Amino acid sequence: MASNKDGDPSLGYLTRKDTEVKLPRPTRVKNKTPAPIQITAEQILREARERQEADIRPPKQKITDSTELGDYRLRKRKEFEDLIRRVRWNISVWIKYAQWEESQKDFNRARSVWERALEVDYRNHTLWLKYAEVEMKNKFINHARNVWDRAVTLLPRVDQLWYKYIHMEEMLGNIAGARQIFERWMGWMPDQQGWLSYIKFELRYNEVERARGIFERFVQCHPKVSAWIRYAKFEMKNGEVARARNVYEKAVQKLADDEEAEMLFVAFAEFEERCKETERARCIYKFALDHIPKGRAEDLYRKFVTFEKQYGDKEGIEDAIVGKRRFQYEDEVRKNPLNYDAWFDYIRLEESVTNKVRIREVYERAIANVPPAQEKRYWQRYIYLWINYALYEELDAEDIERTREVYRECLNLIPHEKFSFAKIWLLAAQFEIRQLNLNGARQVLGNAIGKAPKDKIFKKYIEIELQLGNIDRCRKLYEKYLEWSPENCYAWSKYAELERSLSETERARSIFELAIAQPALDMPELLWKAYIDFEISEGEYDRTRELYERLLDRTKHLKVWISYAKFEASAMEEQNLCIQNARRVFEKALNYFRMSAPELKEERAMLLDEWLDMEKSFGQHGDVSLVEPKLPKKLKKRKQIASEDGLAGYVIYLCFYLVSVDKH
């Protein structure tokens, strides 16, 4: 029962225990010391090679009579035929079969095998090559010609077949036949090497005119720079300088815009240099530099600089070096047209050469790269291109109309509804003033105020009209200025200052009144100070006191109190009265800081210090005893400093206490 229980139906009557594979238990190495005799890997390999059994080779068979030879041939042919039936598409089997038939000197059978192989795969040029080589090796020339002729007819794009065919005819001395084969080949328009082989073939037999005719056809078939250069070098080698120059000129006419035109121009210039025609070479270099894109003219520039150093004068060398730097800048602006610093450097280089046409061309190319985003930070460098362009036209080129056009185009380009540049408006206006065109300047500044009003524009416009003595225009401009920016304290102050300079005191006072009545001001303290200084300068002390009181109704700042007190102390009245008025202001200020703003202790202390200094400045009329009791008291205190271990010591510091009650 136990055996049935442990049995597995899929194993018959065997149990799992009987079918388990028992692996040998790994032996434990007890002695791990190294053996006295060590065996290297080299010894193991050498022993393995020595014990290797020799290859089994079939016995050599010697054929003694024709019967055995016939049996041997029959057996081998049967083996080859059976093999071909199995692997018909294996070309190596066909080749071995044909070569075996050749070794038996049975050439008809060999040809039959080759022909059968070609029926299987006539596109395999290796078959044709080996077939023809067999015919040539056994001196069957006509058969070989027949094979080659069929091969090049069926596979005209396999250059090796043509080369072998031509080589055979040339070896046989059949030059006319070889030339005829070349002509057949050229009809298929092969690559450059095929044409060059034909040319070399003709030159081997000193057929220069034929070679020249082939070169003409060659450059028509392959109109490339390298082909034309080879043609020109061929003419130069044969001493035909005029013909070589003619070849180069034709090449330039046809390939001036080619990607490899740089190579052609360099070769042409070097040819003229070898012919001692330095002026021709220089003209070729300059023509090339003007027509080839700068990105492809690196080698050309280098050659030109070397040429000028060798043959040119100082001016020519400098021009060549400038050309090299020009190439570098062209490369930079080509990679990043919005790199305005590169454009500035490029323009500076061109201005050093003083070529007006080229300078204007670079300026026009530079300003054509408008920033893509309409944000002022992107335009800040770009706008200086226009400024420099306008200044160049005015100062260097002295073309007034062109300068005016540059300013006009620049102002039309800037999106004034989003941002503007006061500098451009002012430069355009100043340019018109330099041309004594005052109406033009006013028109420019008027457009600026209408389209993009700015502080700088108003200030400059007012300054110009003031210098011209047009007071009414200045007033109108100030009104426009304040209408555009009513919170601008600078504008209010300057407007009032203008009226005061004209002795229009009431107008100035009215302007100040309008200014301080504005609901919002950017720097009101400056405006109030200007108004107060105005009244003081006019000797209106009562008005000044009234202004200070109105100012204190708006703000109780410490500086206002101190300024008020100093005014009272310095007013051009009886001295005792001035001192009493100043003390009254200080008492009022101290009372405010003590009762209404007790938290401003520092301001209160500063006020007392100012009062004390003022009393001292009065000399014998001053009374410091009025201030000293109110000064803050100094108390020296000490404080314990705790550390991790306990008390570390004491720190001494000063405390200031303000007296809250007056002591009389």
XYZ file of C-alpha atoms in Angstrom:
664
model
C 0.000 0.000 0.000
C 2.858 2.314 0.780
C 4.342 1.850 -2.681
C 0.980 2.622 -4.339
C 0.607 5.655 -2.165
C 4.044 7.016 -3.066
C 3.719 6.086 -6.707
C 3.027 8.498 -9.508
C 0.742 7.368 -12.358
C 2.948 9.147 -14.902
C 6.018 7.137 -13.791
C 4.550 3.648 -14.093
C 5.473 1.450 -11.146
C 8.410 3.648 -10.025
C 8.139 5.917 -7.021
C 9.430 9.467 -6.767
C 12.167 8.284 -4.440
C 13.412 5.822 -7.100
C 13.546 8.526 -9.772
C 15.309 11.251 -7.778
C 18.758 12.226 -9.025
C 21.202 12.132 -6.167
C 24.092 14.527 -6.554
C 27.379 13.727 -4.852
C 27.900 15.497 -1.608
C 30.559 18.211 -1.915
C 33.728 17.197 -0.178
C 35.071 19.488 2.442
C 38.701 20.500 2.054
C 40.360 19.967 5.397
C 43.948 20.802 4.495
C 44.044 24.218 2.802
C 47.806 24.587 2.643
C 49.279 24.961 -0.892
C 50.442 21.798 -2.656
C 54.221 21.349 -2.963
C 54.010 21.118 -6.793
C 52.071 23.926 -8.489
C 50.558 23.559 -12.010
C 50.251 26.652 -14.206
C 47.560 27.351 -16.770
C 50.221 27.144 -19.485
C 51.084 23.533 -18.474
C 47.419 22.555 -18.551
C 46.980 23.954 -22.093
C 50.202 22.323 -23.302
C 49.160 18.906 -21.974
C 45.714 19.258 -23.570
C 47.341 20.018 -26.936
C 49.761 17.099 -26.649
C 46.983 14.644 -25.860
C 44.788 15.901 -28.733
C 44.136 13.240 -31.346
C 45.290 13.797 -34.928
C 42.729 14.805 -37.599
C 41.330 11.965 -39.646
C 42.224 12.596 -43.271
C 40.856 10.651 -46.224
C 43.412 8.444 -47.913
C 45.096 9.696 -51.062
C 43.752 8.121 -54.201
C 45.987 7.397 -57.159
C 44.379 6.954 -60.557
C 46.315 4.543 -62.745
C 44.239 4.133 -65.908
C 41.519 5.825 -67.962
C 38.771 3.618 -66.562
C 39.443 4.784 -62.999
C 39.656 8.368 -64.261
C 36.257 8.021 -65.951
C 34.764 6.543 -62.767
C 36.306 9.351 -60.690
C 34.930 12.039 -63.027
C 31.500 10.423 -63.116
C 31.411 10.229 -59.329
C 32.526 13.857 -58.840
C 30.055 15.164 -61.420
C 27.277 13.249 -59.751
C 28.266 14.774 -56.384
C 28.286 18.289 -57.839
C 24.963 17.782 -59.639
C 23.333 16.425 -56.486
C 24.709 19.360 -54.518
C 23.403 21.845 -57.104
C 19.949 20.299 -56.988
C 19.930 20.820 -53.219
C 21.434 24.329 -53.082
C 20.774 25.796 -56.492
C 21.175 29.430 -55.337
C 24.576 28.896 -53.699
C 26.946 30.505 -56.218
C 30.096 29.124 -54.551
C 28.978 25.574 -55.464
C 28.645 26.571 -59.124
C 32.087 28.208 -59.059
C 33.707 25.106 -57.530
C 31.987 22.901 -60.095
C 33.140 25.053 -63.028
C 36.690 25.305 -61.663
C 36.826 21.517 -61.216
C 35.774 21.024 -64.837
C 38.488 23.492 -65.824
C 41.040 21.494 -63.815
C 40.020 18.445 -65.842
C 40.715 20.493 -69.021
C 37.142 19.954 -70.154
C 36.502 23.580 -71.140
C 33.234 22.951 -72.951
C 31.748 21.384 -69.838
C 33.212 24.249 -67.741
C 31.574 26.830 -70.029
C 28.324 24.923 -69.775
C 28.498 25.105 -65.972
C 29.279 28.851 -66.088
C 26.357 29.472 -68.429
C 23.993 27.463 -66.221
C 25.203 29.500 -63.211
C 24.553 32.750 -65.068
C 21.026 31.595 -65.830
C 20.505 31.253 -62.073
C 21.898 34.705 -61.128
C 23.245 36.855 -63.944
C 23.311 39.953 -61.675
C 26.149 38.511 -59.617
C 29.192 40.262 -61.106
C 31.567 37.845 -59.317
C 30.369 35.078 -61.674
C 31.201 37.195 -64.702
C 34.612 38.127 -63.343
C 35.621 34.535 -62.617
C 34.155 33.290 -65.897
C 36.144 35.847 -67.888
C 39.313 35.198 -65.849
C 39.084 31.490 -66.657
C 38.828 32.269 -70.378
C 41.746 34.720 -70.203
C 43.891 32.365 -68.144
C 43.493 29.648 -70.731
C 44.084 32.171 -73.573
C 40.591 31.979 -75.087
C 40.657 35.694 -75.976
C 37.566 35.787 -78.186
C 35.597 33.819 -75.626
C 36.775 36.276 -72.947
C 35.750 39.233 -75.124
C 32.356 37.664 -75.576
C 31.967 37.227 -71.807
C 33.078 40.795 -71.067
C 30.815 42.199 -73.732
C 27.786 40.399 -72.358
C 28.742 41.408 -68.784
C 28.997 45.161 -69.468
C 25.822 45.044 -71.515
C 23.834 43.424 -68.705
C 25.575 45.204 -65.792
C 26.714 48.621 -67.098
C 26.827 50.176 -63.625
C 29.451 47.774 -62.273
C 32.686 49.709 -62.858
C 34.914 46.719 -62.153
C 33.670 44.907 -65.243
C 34.567 47.881 -67.444
C 37.999 48.253 -65.848
C 38.816 44.553 -66.343
C 37.547 44.568 -69.933
C 39.595 47.664 -70.827
C 42.660 46.327 -69.031
C 42.503 43.093 -71.064
C 42.310 44.975 -74.358
C 45.157 47.281 -73.331
C 47.319 44.326 -72.353
C 46.638 42.816 -75.756
C 47.715 46.096 -77.391
C 44.271 46.748 -78.806
C 44.279 50.498 -78.027
C 41.500 51.325 -80.468
C 39.333 48.583 -78.956
C 40.033 49.874 -75.434
C 39.118 53.422 -76.524
C 35.913 52.108 -78.067
C 35.044 50.370 -74.781
C 35.729 53.620 -72.881
C 33.389 55.484 -75.203
C 30.675 52.894 -74.600
C 31.225 53.314 -70.861
C 31.145 57.125 -70.973
C 27.748 56.876 -72.647
C 26.449 55.625 -69.299
C 27.833 58.759 -67.516
C 29.870 57.014 -64.831
C 31.322 58.682 -61.730
C 34.367 60.949 -61.756
C 36.840 58.097 -61.406
C 35.665 56.522 -64.671
C 36.247 59.762 -66.574
C 39.638 60.266 -64.947
C 40.638 56.708 -65.913
C 39.748 57.486 -69.534
C 41.815 60.701 -69.383
C 44.808 58.869 -67.886
C 44.480 56.212 -70.586
C 44.741 58.853 -73.319
C 47.626 60.608 -71.588
C 49.551 57.314 -71.401
C 49.604 57.381 -75.187
C 50.273 61.189 -75.383
C 46.854 61.950 -76.823
C 46.591 65.441 -75.233
C 43.916 66.756 -77.562
C 41.770 63.694 -76.974
C 42.251 64.140 -73.212
C 41.215 67.820 -73.503
C 38.046 66.808 -75.330
C 37.288 64.227 -72.642
C 37.798 66.906 -69.955
C 35.249 69.111 -71.729
C 32.711 66.307 -71.658
C 33.726 65.449 -68.074
C 32.924 68.928 -66.678
C 29.632 68.913 -68.563
C 28.703 65.546 -67.048
C 29.995 66.431 -63.543
C 29.754 70.236 -63.156
C 31.503 70.275 -59.796
C 34.290 72.450 -58.474
C 36.728 69.545 -58.150
C 36.188 68.589 -61.838
C 36.903 72.125 -63.067
C 39.986 72.403 -60.878
C 41.329 69.112 -62.289
C 40.712 70.421 -65.810
C 42.574 73.669 -65.074
C 45.482 71.816 -63.465
C 45.669 69.583 -66.541
C 46.021 72.664 -68.765
C 48.572 74.195 -66.396
C 50.608 70.996 -66.392
C 50.744 71.139 -70.171
C 51.917 74.771 -70.061
C 48.664 76.193 -71.418
C 48.301 79.201 -69.033
C 45.711 80.997 -71.170
C 43.625 77.835 -71.498
C 43.857 77.221 -67.726
C 42.724 80.797 -66.995
C 39.856 80.348 -69.434
C 38.823 77.161 -67.638
C 38.811 78.953 -64.265
C 36.773 81.840 -65.682
C 34.170 79.453 -67.108
C 34.021 77.664 -63.767
C 33.451 80.953 -61.902
C 30.625 81.879 -64.272
C 28.848 78.579 -63.683
C 29.693 77.804 -60.044
C 30.022 81.216 -58.330
C 27.031 80.394 -56.116
C 27.975 76.766 -55.471
C 28.532 75.529 -51.919
C 32.147 74.632 -52.788
C 32.830 77.961 -54.535
C 35.370 78.852 -51.836
C 37.640 76.024 -53.025
C 37.334 77.231 -56.640
C 38.263 80.832 -55.819
C 41.211 79.745 -53.678
C 42.513 77.527 -56.509
C 42.003 80.334 -59.066
C 43.835 82.864 -56.880
C 46.704 80.462 -56.206
C 46.951 79.823 -59.955
C 47.289 83.568 -60.633
C 49.787 83.812 -57.794
C 51.941 81.109 -59.402
C 51.718 83.037 -62.668
C 53.066 86.157 -60.826
C 49.752 87.963 -61.421
C 49.346 89.353 -57.888
C 46.791 92.021 -58.840
C 44.616 89.426 -60.544
C 44.880 87.212 -57.467
C 43.936 90.114 -55.169
C 40.898 90.933 -57.297
C 39.818 87.279 -57.212
C 40.115 87.183 -53.404
C 38.092 90.384 -52.999
C 35.448 89.259 -55.479
C 35.133 85.969 -53.616
C 34.876 87.655 -50.208
C 32.073 89.867 -51.503
C 30.065 87.006 -53.022
C 30.590 83.994 -50.760
C 28.509 83.831 -47.540
C 30.690 84.600 -44.548
C 29.917 81.283 -42.914
C 31.662 79.385 -45.739
C 34.643 81.695 -46.284
C 36.868 80.849 -43.317
C 39.648 79.233 -45.360
C 39.358 81.986 -47.970
C 39.972 84.703 -45.373
C 42.974 82.859 -44.002
C 44.479 82.490 -47.481
C 43.794 86.145 -48.279
C 45.548 87.343 -45.106
C 48.551 85.158 -45.927
C 48.570 86.503 -49.499
C 48.466 90.134 -48.364
C 51.250 89.559 -45.836
C 53.375 88.159 -48.635
C 52.582 90.550 -51.502
C 50.551 93.481 -50.117
C 51.449 96.856 -48.644
C 50.499 98.130 -45.179
C 47.024 99.214 -46.273
C 46.340 95.880 -47.950
C 47.450 93.926 -44.877
C 45.217 96.029 -42.626
C 42.305 95.490 -45.008
C 42.884 91.744 -44.928
C 43.017 91.698 -41.122
C 39.817 93.741 -40.982
C 38.273 91.193 -43.325
C 39.242 88.413 -40.952
C 37.650 90.213 -38.004
C 34.641 90.963 -40.202
C 34.274 87.250 -40.801
C 34.309 86.586 -37.038
C 31.594 89.183 -36.414
C 29.527 87.832 -39.304
C 29.712 84.400 -37.743
C 28.566 85.768 -34.361
C 25.597 87.717 -35.731
C 24.627 84.771 -37.930
C 24.438 82.499 -34.888
C 22.479 85.041 -32.826
C 21.060 88.035 -34.753
C 19.735 89.544 -31.485
C 23.225 89.807 -29.969
C 23.371 93.608 -30.122
C 26.817 93.785 -28.508
C 28.217 91.848 -31.480
C 26.502 94.312 -33.837
C 28.058 97.266 -31.956
C 31.529 95.713 -32.305
C 30.924 94.980 -35.977
C 29.773 98.570 -36.639
C 32.776 99.963 -34.767
C 35.039 97.860 -36.982
C 33.386 99.142 -40.162
C 33.548 102.737 -38.952
C 37.306 102.336 -38.470
C 37.553 101.447 -42.180
C 35.404 104.495 -43.156
C 33.525 102.786 -45.985
C 30.157 104.591 -46.010
C 28.315 102.023 -48.092
C 29.405 99.120 -45.914
C 28.776 101.033 -42.670
C 25.228 101.863 -43.727
C 24.659 98.288 -44.827
C 25.707 96.937 -41.416
C 23.566 99.546 -39.613
C 20.531 98.614 -41.721
C 21.080 94.897 -41.066
C 21.470 95.555 -37.337
C 18.311 97.670 -36.899
C 16.330 95.098 -38.901
C 16.649 92.694 -35.917
C 13.760 94.120 -33.900
C 13.304 92.551 -30.427
C 10.543 89.924 -30.578
C 8.810 91.007 -27.351
C 7.340 94.453 -26.739
C 8.957 94.892 -23.336
C 11.242 97.807 -22.594
C 14.057 95.693 -21.107
C 14.518 93.927 -24.465
C 14.692 97.242 -26.343
C 17.178 99.076 -24.119
C 20.271 97.862 -25.999
C 18.567 97.797 -29.377
C 17.597 101.484 -29.266
C 21.261 102.524 -29.111
C 21.737 101.064 -32.586
C 19.340 103.746 -33.873
C 21.018 106.450 -31.795
C 24.486 105.541 -33.093
C 23.134 105.317 -36.641
C 21.633 108.824 -36.427
C 24.787 110.287 -34.878
C 26.925 108.664 -37.572
C 24.770 110.134 -40.348
C 24.856 113.582 -38.747
C 28.488 113.848 -37.611
C 30.480 111.535 -39.912
C 28.419 111.215 -43.091
C 27.003 114.775 -42.689
C 23.769 113.718 -44.383
C 21.093 115.833 -42.681
C 18.072 114.427 -44.532
C 19.167 110.856 -43.870
C 19.637 111.685 -40.160
C 16.118 113.116 -39.997
C 14.809 109.984 -41.729
C 16.597 107.733 -39.217
C 15.014 109.563 -36.261
C 11.603 109.451 -37.944
C 11.794 105.712 -38.635
C 12.969 104.994 -35.103
C 10.122 106.987 -33.519
C 7.608 105.227 -35.771
C 8.978 101.816 -34.775
C 8.787 102.232 -30.985
C 5.406 101.065 -29.571
C 4.693 104.290 -27.611
C 1.395 102.979 -26.239
C 3.363 100.400 -24.215
C 6.660 102.158 -23.532
C 8.828 104.885 -24.958
C 12.328 106.372 -24.746
C 12.619 110.041 -23.792
C 16.240 109.964 -24.999
C 15.196 109.432 -28.616
C 12.646 112.284 -28.541
C 15.172 114.662 -27.001
C 17.960 113.700 -29.414
C 15.638 114.251 -32.364
C 14.603 117.663 -31.000
C 18.203 118.699 -30.275
C 19.170 117.664 -33.802
C 16.492 119.972 -35.220
C 17.730 122.808 -32.995
C 21.274 122.290 -34.273
C 19.866 122.650 -37.778
C 18.182 125.928 -36.624
C 14.809 124.320 -37.254
C 12.979 125.496 -34.128
C 9.531 124.610 -35.457
C 10.723 121.081 -36.198
C 12.065 120.716 -32.644
C 8.774 121.989 -31.188
C 6.865 119.582 -33.388
C 8.989 116.643 -32.187
C 8.610 117.574 -28.514
C 4.894 118.246 -28.999
C 4.453 114.777 -30.492
C 6.411 113.346 -27.586
C 4.094 115.005 -25.049
C 1.061 113.837 -27.002
C 2.180 110.221 -27.506
C 4.456 109.412 -24.567
C 4.723 112.203 -21.962
C 7.696 111.875 -19.615
C 9.345 114.060 -16.969
C 12.547 114.413 -18.999
C 10.644 115.613 -22.066
C 8.705 118.272 -20.127
C 11.836 119.486 -18.343
C 13.870 119.766 -21.524
C 11.071 121.408 -23.481
C 10.539 123.972 -20.716
C 14.294 124.565 -20.497
C 14.481 125.225 -24.253
C 11.549 127.656 -24.211
C 12.938 129.386 -21.124
C 16.289 129.901 -22.836
C 14.411 131.399 -25.771
C 12.489 133.668 -23.392
C 9.034 132.314 -24.298
C 7.393 132.678 -20.873
C 3.856 132.070 -22.093
C 4.949 128.807 -23.703
C 6.666 127.821 -20.441
C 3.446 128.457 -18.504
C 1.437 126.392 -20.967
C 3.976 123.586 -20.739
C 3.875 123.642 -16.923
C 0.092 123.488 -17.090
C 0.316 120.464 -19.408
C 2.963 118.953 -17.136
C 0.777 119.344 -14.030
C -2.303 118.194 -15.873
C -0.447 114.993 -16.780
C 1.182 114.566 -13.338
C -0.642 116.613 -10.648
C 1.176 114.780 -7.840
C 4.613 115.912 -9.044
C 5.977 118.241 -6.363
C 9.043 119.045 -8.459
C 6.851 120.464 -11.239
C 4.806 122.583 -8.789
C 7.966 123.940 -7.158
C 9.625 124.786 -10.470
C 6.450 126.454 -11.776
C 6.241 128.616 -8.651
C 9.969 129.331 -8.867
C 9.486 130.515 -12.460
C 6.717 132.933 -11.400
C 8.809 134.192 -8.499
C 11.757 134.825 -10.813
C 9.374 136.969 -12.863
C 8.372 138.866 -9.644
C 4.873 137.401 -9.958
C 4.541 136.833 -6.179
C 0.791 136.368 -6.122
C 0.882 133.918 -9.014
C 3.637 131.947 -7.272
C 1.658 131.924 -3.994
C -1.475 130.776 -5.840
C 0.505 127.940 -7.469
C 1.793 126.835 -4.067
C -1.746 126.938 -2.668
C -3.009 124.827 -5.545
C -0.144 122.406 -5.010
C -0.696 121.801 -1.296
C -4.400 121.395 -1.958
C -3.750 118.337 -4.150
C -5.126 115.084 -2.666
C -1.943 113.125 -3.420
C 1.673 114.303 -3.711
C 4.812 112.274 -4.304
C 7.083 114.325 -1.982
C 4.916 116.766 0.021
C 7.705 117.673 2.474
C 9.741 119.250 -0.345
C 6.726 121.233 -1.544
C 5.909 122.595 1.924
C 9.561 123.456 2.483
C 9.674 125.308 -0.845
C 6.467 127.217 0.063
C 7.800 128.117 3.514
C 11.164 129.187 2.101
C 9.303 131.321 -0.449
C 7.323 133.137 2.262
C 10.455 133.608 4.379
C 12.323 135.060 1.420
C 9.410 137.451 0.871
C 9.560 138.504 4.577
C 6.011 137.295 5.237
C 6.588 135.938 8.774
C 2.923 135.833 9.710
C 2.123 133.886 6.568
C 5.029 131.570 7.382
C 3.672 130.928 10.909
C 0.260 130.284 9.405
C 1.839 127.791 6.980
C 3.605 125.995 9.831
C 0.339 125.784 11.759
C -1.449 124.379 8.684
C 1.361 121.904 8.217
C 1.129 120.827 11.877
C -2.566 120.211 11.375
C -1.565 117.626 8.762
C 1.490 116.098 10.428
C 3.129 116.315 13.840
C 6.500 115.052 12.661
C 9.507 115.908 14.824
C 11.313 117.682 11.959
C 8.342 119.998 11.438
C 8.415 121.076 15.097
C 12.173 121.625 15.030
C 11.994 123.576 11.760
C 9.167 125.709 13.166
C 11.171 126.463 16.296
C 14.292 127.332 14.327
C 12.238 129.666 12.134
C 10.915 131.480 15.190
C 14.410 131.737 16.625
C 15.826 133.199 13.413
C 12.923 135.483 12.434
C 14.037 139.061 11.761
C 12.150 140.500 14.724
C 12.987 141.646 18.290
C 15.309 139.006 19.869
C 13.433 138.392 23.123
C 10.230 137.933 21.184
C 11.963 135.419 18.888
C 13.258 133.474 21.872
C 9.814 133.412 23.506
C 8.179 132.261 20.265
C 10.755 129.490 19.839
C 10.240 128.349 23.453
C 6.498 128.415 22.894
C 6.877 126.079 19.905
C 9.132 123.741 21.879
C 6.670 123.727 24.828
C 3.813 122.962 22.456
C 5.786 120.147 20.789
C 6.839 118.680 24.147
C 3.287 118.776 25.375
C 2.137 116.945 22.227
C 4.739 114.181 22.575
C 4.035 113.816 26.310
C 0.235 113.798 26.170
C -0.771 112.625 22.667
C 2.154 110.377 21.677
C 3.790 109.073 24.879
C 5.161 106.043 23.022
C 7.483 108.273 20.915
C 10.093 108.584 23.672
C 13.062 108.735 21.316
C 11.557 111.658 19.348
C 10.820 113.402 22.641
C 14.432 113.022 23.748
C 15.703 114.351 20.424
C 13.363 117.341 20.741
C 14.777 118.145 24.182
C 18.322 117.893 22.843
C 17.479 120.367 20.079
C 15.859 122.709 22.606
C 18.926 122.502 24.845
C 21.255 123.264 21.934
C 19.120 126.225 20.945
C 19.148 127.644 24.488
C 22.918 127.346 24.498
C 23.092 129.126 21.127
C 21.165 132.088 22.580
C 24.130 132.843 24.858
C 23.324 135.090 27.813
C 19.688 135.311 26.718
C 19.296 131.546 26.861
C 18.119 129.581 29.881
C 19.217 125.915 29.936
C 17.546 125.476 33.344
C 14.241 125.382 31.499
C 15.307 122.242 29.614
C 17.649 120.335 31.961
C 14.913 119.123 34.382
C 13.028 117.702 31.423
C 16.015 115.754 30.029
C 16.028 111.949 30.381
C 17.730 110.569 33.540
C 20.606 108.124 33.173
C 20.587 105.098 35.501
C 23.270 102.430 35.628
C 21.914 98.897 36.076
C 23.336 95.426 36.092
C 21.850 92.163 34.957
C 22.783 88.562 35.715
C 23.989 86.355 32.871
C 23.057 82.694 33.179
C 24.974 79.789 31.600
C 24.661 76.000 31.570
C 26.859 75.696 34.657
C 25.037 78.374 36.588
C 25.704 82.106 37.007
C 28.448 83.365 34.693
C 28.520 87.014 35.875
C 26.823 90.377 35.408
C 26.430 92.842 32.549
C 26.196 96.587 33.213
C 23.996 98.800 30.994
C 22.516 102.332 31.018
C 18.798 103.177 31.163
C 17.268 106.541 30.233
C 14.062 107.681 31.946
C 12.088 110.699 30.782
C 10.543 112.856 33.480
C 6.793 112.940 33.025
C 6.084 116.058 35.175
C 7.703 119.472 34.842
C 9.624 120.748 37.887
C 9.537 124.524 38.162
